mmCIF file of C-alpha atoms in Angstrom:
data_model
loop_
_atom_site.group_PDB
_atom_site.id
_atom_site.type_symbol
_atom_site.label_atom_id
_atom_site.label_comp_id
_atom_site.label_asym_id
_atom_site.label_seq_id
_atom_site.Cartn_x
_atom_site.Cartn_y
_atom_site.Cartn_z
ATOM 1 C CA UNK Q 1 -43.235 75.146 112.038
ATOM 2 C CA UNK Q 2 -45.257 77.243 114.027
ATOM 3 C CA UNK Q 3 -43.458 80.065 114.764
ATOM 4 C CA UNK Q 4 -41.966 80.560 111.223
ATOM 5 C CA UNK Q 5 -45.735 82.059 110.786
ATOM 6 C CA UNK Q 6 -46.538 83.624 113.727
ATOM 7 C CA UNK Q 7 -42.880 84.854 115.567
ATOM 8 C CA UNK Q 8 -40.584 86.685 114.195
ATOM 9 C CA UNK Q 9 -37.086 85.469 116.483
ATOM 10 C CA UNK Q 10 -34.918 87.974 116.836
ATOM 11 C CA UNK Q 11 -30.968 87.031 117.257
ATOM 12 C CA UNK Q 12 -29.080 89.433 118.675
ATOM 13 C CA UNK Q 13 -25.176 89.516 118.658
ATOM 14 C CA UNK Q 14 -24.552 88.481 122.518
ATOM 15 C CA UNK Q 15 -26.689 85.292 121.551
ATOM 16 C CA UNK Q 16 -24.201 84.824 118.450
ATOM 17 C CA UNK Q 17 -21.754 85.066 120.778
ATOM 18 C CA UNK Q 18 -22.828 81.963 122.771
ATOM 19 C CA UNK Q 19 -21.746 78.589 122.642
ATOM 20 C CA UNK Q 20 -22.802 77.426 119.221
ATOM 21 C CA UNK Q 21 -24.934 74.169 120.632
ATOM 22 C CA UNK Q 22 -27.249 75.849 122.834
ATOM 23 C CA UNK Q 23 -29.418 79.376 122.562
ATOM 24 C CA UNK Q 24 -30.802 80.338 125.593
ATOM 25 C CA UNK Q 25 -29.535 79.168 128.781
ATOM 26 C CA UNK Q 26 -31.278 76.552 130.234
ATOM 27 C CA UNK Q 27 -33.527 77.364 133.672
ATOM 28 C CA UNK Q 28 -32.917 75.466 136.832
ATOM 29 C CA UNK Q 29 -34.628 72.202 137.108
ATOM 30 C CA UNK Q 30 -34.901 72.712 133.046
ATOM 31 C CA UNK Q 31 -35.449 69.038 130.597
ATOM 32 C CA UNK Q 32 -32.292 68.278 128.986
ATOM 33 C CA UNK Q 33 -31.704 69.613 125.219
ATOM 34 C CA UNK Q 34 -31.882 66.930 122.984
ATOM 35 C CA UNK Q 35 -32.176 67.718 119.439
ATOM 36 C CA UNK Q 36 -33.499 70.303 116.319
ATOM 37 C CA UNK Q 37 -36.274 69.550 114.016
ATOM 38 C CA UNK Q 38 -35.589 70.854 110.312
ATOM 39 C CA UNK Q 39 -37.123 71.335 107.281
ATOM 40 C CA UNK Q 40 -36.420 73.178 103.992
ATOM 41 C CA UNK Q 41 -35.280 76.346 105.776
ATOM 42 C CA UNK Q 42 -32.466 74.789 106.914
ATOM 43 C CA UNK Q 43 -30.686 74.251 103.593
ATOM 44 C CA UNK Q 44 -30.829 77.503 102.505
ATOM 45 C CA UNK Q 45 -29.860 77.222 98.592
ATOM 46 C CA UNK Q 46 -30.078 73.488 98.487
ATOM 47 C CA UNK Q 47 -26.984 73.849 101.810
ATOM 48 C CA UNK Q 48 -26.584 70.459 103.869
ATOM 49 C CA UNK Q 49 -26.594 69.859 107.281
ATOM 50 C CA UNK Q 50 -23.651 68.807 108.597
ATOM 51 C CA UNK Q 51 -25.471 65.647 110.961
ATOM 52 C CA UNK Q 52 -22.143 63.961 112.289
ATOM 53 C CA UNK Q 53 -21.752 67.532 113.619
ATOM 54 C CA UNK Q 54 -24.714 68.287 115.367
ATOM 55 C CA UNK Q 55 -24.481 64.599 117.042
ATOM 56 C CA UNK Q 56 -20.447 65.702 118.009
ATOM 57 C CA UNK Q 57 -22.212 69.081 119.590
ATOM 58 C CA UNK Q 58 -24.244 66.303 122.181
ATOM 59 C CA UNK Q 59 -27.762 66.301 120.525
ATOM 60 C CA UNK Q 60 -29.355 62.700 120.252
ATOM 61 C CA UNK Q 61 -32.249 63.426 117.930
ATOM 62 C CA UNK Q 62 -33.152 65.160 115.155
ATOM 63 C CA UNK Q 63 -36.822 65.722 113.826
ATOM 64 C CA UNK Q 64 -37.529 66.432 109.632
ATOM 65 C CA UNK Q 65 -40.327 67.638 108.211
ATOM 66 C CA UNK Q 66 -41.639 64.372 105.627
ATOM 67 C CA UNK Q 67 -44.696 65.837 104.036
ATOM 68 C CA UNK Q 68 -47.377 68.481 103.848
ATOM 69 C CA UNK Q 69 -51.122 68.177 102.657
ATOM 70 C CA UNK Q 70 -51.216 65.287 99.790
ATOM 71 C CA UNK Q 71 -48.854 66.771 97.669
ATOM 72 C CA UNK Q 72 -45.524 68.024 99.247
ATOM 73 C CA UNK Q 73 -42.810 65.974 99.972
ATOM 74 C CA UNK Q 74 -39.653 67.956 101.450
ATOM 75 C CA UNK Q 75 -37.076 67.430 98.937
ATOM 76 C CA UNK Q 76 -34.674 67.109 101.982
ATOM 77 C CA UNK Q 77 -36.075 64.264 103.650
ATOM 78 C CA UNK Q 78 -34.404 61.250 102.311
ATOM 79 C CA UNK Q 79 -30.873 62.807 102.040
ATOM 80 C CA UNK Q 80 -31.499 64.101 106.168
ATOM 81 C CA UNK Q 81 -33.104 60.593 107.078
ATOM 82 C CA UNK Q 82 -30.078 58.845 105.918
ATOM 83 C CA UNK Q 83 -27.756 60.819 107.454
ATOM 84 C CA UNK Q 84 -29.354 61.918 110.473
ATOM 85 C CA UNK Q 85 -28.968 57.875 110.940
ATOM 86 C CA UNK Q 86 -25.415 57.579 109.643
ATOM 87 C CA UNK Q 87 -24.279 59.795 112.633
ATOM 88 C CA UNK Q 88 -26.173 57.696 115.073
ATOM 89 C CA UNK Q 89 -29.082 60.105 115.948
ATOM 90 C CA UNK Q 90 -32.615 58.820 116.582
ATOM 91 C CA UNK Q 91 -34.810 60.373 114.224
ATOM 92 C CA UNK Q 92 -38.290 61.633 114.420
ATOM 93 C CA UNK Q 93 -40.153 62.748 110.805
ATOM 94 C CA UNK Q 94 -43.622 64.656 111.085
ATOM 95 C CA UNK Q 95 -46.448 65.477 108.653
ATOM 96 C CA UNK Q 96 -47.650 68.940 108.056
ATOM 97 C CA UNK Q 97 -51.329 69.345 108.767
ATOM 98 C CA UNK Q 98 -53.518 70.808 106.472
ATOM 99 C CA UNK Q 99 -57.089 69.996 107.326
ATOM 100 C CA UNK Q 100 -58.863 71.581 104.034
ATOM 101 C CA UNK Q 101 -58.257 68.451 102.139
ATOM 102 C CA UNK Q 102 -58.835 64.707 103.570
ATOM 103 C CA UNK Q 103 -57.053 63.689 106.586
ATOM 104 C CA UNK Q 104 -57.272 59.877 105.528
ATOM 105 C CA UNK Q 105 -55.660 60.917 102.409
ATOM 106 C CA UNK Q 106 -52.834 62.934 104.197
ATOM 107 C CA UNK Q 107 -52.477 59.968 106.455
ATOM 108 C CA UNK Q 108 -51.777 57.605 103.730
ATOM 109 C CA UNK Q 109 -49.781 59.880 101.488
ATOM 110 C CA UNK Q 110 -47.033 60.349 105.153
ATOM 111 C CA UNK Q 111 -46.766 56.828 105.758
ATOM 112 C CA UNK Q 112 -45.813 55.848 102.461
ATOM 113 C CA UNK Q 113 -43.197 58.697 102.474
ATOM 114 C CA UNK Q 114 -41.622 57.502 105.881
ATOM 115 C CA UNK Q 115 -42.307 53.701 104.975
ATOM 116 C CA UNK Q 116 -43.463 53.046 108.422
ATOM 117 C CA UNK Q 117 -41.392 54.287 111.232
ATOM 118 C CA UNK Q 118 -40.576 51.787 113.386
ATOM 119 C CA UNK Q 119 -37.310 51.278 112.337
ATOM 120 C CA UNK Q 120 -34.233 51.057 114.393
ATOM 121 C CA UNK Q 121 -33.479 54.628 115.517
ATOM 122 C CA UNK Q 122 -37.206 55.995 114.700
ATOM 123 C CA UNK Q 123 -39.704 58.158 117.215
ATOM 124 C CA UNK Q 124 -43.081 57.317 116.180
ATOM 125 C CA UNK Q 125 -44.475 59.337 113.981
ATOM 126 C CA UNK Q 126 -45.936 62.985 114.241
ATOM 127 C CA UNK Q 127 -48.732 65.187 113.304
ATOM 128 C CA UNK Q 128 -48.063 69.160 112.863
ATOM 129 C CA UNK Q 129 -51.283 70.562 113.619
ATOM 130 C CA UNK Q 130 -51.187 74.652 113.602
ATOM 131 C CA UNK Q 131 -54.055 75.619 111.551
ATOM 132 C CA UNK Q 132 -57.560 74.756 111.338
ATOM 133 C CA UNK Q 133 -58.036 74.686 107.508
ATOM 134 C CA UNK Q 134 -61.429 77.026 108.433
ATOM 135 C CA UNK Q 135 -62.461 73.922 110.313
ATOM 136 C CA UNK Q 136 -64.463 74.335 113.592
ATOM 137 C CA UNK Q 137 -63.181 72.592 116.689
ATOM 138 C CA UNK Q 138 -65.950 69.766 116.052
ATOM 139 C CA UNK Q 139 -65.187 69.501 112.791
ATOM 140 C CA UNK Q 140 -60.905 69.984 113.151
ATOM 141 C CA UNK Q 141 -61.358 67.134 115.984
ATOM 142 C CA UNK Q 142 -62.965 64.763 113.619
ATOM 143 C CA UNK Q 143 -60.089 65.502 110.944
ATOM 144 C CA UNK Q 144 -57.768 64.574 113.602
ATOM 145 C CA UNK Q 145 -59.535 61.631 114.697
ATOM 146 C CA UNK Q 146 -59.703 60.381 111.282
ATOM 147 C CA UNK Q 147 -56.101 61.114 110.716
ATOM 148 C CA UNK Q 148 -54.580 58.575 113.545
ATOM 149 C CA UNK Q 149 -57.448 55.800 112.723
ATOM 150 C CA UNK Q 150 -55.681 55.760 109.123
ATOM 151 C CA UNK Q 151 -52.218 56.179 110.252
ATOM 152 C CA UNK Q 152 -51.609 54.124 113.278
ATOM 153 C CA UNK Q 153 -52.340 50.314 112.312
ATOM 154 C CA UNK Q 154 -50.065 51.567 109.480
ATOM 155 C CA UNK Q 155 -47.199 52.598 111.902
ATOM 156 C CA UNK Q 156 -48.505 50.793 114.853
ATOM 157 C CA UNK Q 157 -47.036 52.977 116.912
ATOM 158 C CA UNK Q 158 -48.942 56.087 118.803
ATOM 159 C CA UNK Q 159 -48.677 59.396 116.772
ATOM 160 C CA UNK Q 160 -46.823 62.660 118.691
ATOM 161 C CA UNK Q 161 -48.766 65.200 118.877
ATOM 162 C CA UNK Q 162 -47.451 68.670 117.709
ATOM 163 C CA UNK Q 163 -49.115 71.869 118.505
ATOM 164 C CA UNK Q 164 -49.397 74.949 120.439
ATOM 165 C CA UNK Q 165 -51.162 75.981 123.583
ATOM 166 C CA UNK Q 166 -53.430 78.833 122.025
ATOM 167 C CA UNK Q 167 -54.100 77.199 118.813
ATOM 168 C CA UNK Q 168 -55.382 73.902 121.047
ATOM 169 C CA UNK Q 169 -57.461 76.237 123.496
ATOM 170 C CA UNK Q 170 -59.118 77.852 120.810
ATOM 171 C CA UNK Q 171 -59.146 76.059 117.193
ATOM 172 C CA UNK Q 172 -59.643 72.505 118.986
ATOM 173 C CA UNK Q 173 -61.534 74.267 121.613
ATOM 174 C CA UNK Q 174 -59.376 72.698 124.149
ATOM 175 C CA UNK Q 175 -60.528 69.409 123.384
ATOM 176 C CA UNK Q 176 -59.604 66.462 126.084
ATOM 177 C CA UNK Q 177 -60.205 63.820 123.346
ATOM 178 C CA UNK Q 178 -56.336 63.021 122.440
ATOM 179 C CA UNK Q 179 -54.926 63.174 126.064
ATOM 180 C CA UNK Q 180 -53.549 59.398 125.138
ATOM 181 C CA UNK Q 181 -50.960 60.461 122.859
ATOM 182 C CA UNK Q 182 -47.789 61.913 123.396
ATOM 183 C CA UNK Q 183 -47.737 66.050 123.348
ATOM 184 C CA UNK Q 184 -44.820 67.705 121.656
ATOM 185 C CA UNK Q 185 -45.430 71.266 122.485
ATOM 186 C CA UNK Q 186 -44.577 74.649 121.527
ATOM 187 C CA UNK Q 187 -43.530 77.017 124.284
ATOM 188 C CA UNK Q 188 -41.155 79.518 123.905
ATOM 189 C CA UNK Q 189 -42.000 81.420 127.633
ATOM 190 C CA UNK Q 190 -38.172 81.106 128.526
ATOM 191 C CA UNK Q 191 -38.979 78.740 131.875
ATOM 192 C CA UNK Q 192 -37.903 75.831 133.768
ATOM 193 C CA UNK Q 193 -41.149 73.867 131.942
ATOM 194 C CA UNK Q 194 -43.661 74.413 128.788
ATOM 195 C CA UNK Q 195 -46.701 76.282 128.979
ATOM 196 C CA UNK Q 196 -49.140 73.274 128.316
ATOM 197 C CA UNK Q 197 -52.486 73.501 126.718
ATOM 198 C CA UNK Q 198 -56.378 72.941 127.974
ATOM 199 C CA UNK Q 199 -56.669 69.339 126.543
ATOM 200 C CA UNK Q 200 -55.730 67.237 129.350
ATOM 201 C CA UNK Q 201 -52.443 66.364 129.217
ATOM 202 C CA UNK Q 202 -51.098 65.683 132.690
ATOM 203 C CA UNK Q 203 -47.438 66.338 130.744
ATOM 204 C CA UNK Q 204 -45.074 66.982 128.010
ATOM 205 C CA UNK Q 205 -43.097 64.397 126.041
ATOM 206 C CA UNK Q 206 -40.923 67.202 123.369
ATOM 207 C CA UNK Q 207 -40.607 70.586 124.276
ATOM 208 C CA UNK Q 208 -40.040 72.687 121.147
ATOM 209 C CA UNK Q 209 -38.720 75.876 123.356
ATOM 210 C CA UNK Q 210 -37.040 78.023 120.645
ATOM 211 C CA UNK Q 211 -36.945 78.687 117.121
ATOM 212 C CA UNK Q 212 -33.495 80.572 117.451
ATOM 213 C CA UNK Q 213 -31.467 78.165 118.390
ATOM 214 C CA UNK Q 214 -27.649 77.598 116.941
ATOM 215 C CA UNK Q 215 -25.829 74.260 116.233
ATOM 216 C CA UNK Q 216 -22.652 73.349 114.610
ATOM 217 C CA UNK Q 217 -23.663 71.751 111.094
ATOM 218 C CA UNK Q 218 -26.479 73.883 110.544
ATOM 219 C CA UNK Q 219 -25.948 77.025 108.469
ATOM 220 C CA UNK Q 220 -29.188 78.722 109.979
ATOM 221 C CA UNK Q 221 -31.266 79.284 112.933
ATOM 222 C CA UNK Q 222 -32.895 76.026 114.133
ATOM 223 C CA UNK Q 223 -36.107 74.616 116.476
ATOM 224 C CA UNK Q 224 -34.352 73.430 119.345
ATOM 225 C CA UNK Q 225 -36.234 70.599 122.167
ATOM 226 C CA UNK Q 226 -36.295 68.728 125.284
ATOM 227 C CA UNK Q 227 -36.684 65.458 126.050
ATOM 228 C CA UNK Q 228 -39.331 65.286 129.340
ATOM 229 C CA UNK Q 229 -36.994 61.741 130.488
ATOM 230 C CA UNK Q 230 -33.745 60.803 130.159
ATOM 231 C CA UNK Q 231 -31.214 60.212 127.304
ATOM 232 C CA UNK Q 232 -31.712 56.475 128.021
ATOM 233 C CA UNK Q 233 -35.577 56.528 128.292
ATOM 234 C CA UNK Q 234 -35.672 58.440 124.758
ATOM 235 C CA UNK Q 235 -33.288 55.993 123.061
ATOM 236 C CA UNK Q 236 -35.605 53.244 124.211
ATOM 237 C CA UNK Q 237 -38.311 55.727 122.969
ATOM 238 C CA UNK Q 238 -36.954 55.811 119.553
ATOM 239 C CA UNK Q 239 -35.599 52.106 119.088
ATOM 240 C CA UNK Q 240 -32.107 52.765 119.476
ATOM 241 C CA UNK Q 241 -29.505 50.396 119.839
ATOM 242 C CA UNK Q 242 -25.689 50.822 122.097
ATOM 243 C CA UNK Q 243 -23.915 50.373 118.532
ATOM 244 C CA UNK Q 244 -23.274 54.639 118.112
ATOM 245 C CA UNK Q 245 -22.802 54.841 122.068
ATOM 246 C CA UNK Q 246 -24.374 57.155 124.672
#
């Protein structure tokens, strides 16, 4: 996601050294880990992820890139959905942004790739937005707009928002206009809570809070989040059911 194109993490060996499930250690008063979100660059030479690991190491969710623009599918997708569910993880999917061609289009083109999401063990939906597409904010707010009044009587469920505090302050000109749906944020400023964006929120629902993380089942570095409730709120969140346990 984000920081794949703007950060460059660096891993040092002490951080190797840590335990495997968790990268930096957590601040007092800090939301509970709960899962990574993947794409291709986690199967490095076609590698799989190991999910009945990662949900032994004590994560409960797991969020995979679906689609990009209106032509990319990750070729990872189904093969993670399945087994992200297999080992009893809730899982969230998300569609990569790219607001040079139509949002309707790219609205249509995810939901037919996820076939809905509200499934048992499914997050609603979410919508990567990192780049304008040389959209101004006006214009980038009306792409957005566009996008959830396609997507959401499809899903009927309220899209996640994914972004990032300086691309919201200045590409959407910290527009207040999507305060009503959830904000996943990324904020890697190594505190107790998220730096949050200009746009109204009055909080965080996913806290995407490193790109370095380690977990067992995943050959490389990994987003790692938080959960702004507990374990029991976000299985409600994502439709779970008490057949996997807590």
């Amino acid at each position: 996601m984000i920081l794949r194109r703007l950060i460059v993490a660096t891993v040092t060996a002490a951080s190797v050294g840590l335990c495997a499930a968790m990268t930096d250690s957590p601040q007092a008063g800090a939301a509970p880990q709960v899962g990574p979100d993947v794409s291709s660059h986690q199967h490095p030479d076609g590698a799989a992820i190991n999910w009945f690991a990662v949900r032994a190491s004590g994560q409960q969710m797991a969020m995979v890139k679906a689609t990009e623009s209106t032509w990319y599918v990750n070729p990872h997708f189904v093969p993670d959905s399945l087994a992200i569910r297999a080992a009893g993880l809730i899982r969230g999917t998300y569609h990569y942004a790219d607001p040079s061609r139509p949002a309707g289009q790219q609205a249509l083109f995810y939901a037919a790739t996820v076939l809905g999401q509200n499934g048992i063990l499914d997050l609603p939906p979410v919508l990567d937005l990192e780049h304008s597409g040389g959209l101004g904010p006006r214009a980038l707010a009306a792409w957005v707009r566009e996008f959830f009044a396609v997507l959401e009587p499809l899903t009927g469920r309220k899209t996640i928002l994914y972004t990032y505090p300086n691309f919201w302050n200045t590409a959407m000109g910290a527009t207040r206009e999507f305060a009503d749906h959830p904000l996943w944020i990324a904020s890697y400023n190594g505190a107790a809570a998220p730096q949050m964006p200009r746009g109204g929120w009055r909080t965080w629902t996913f806290w995407q809070f490193t790109s370095s993380g380690r977990l067992p089942g995943v050959s490389t570095s990994v987003d790692l989040n938080r959960y702004n409730g507990s374990v029991a709120s976000l299985r409600a969140y994502g439709n779970a059911i008490n057949v996997f346990g807590s």
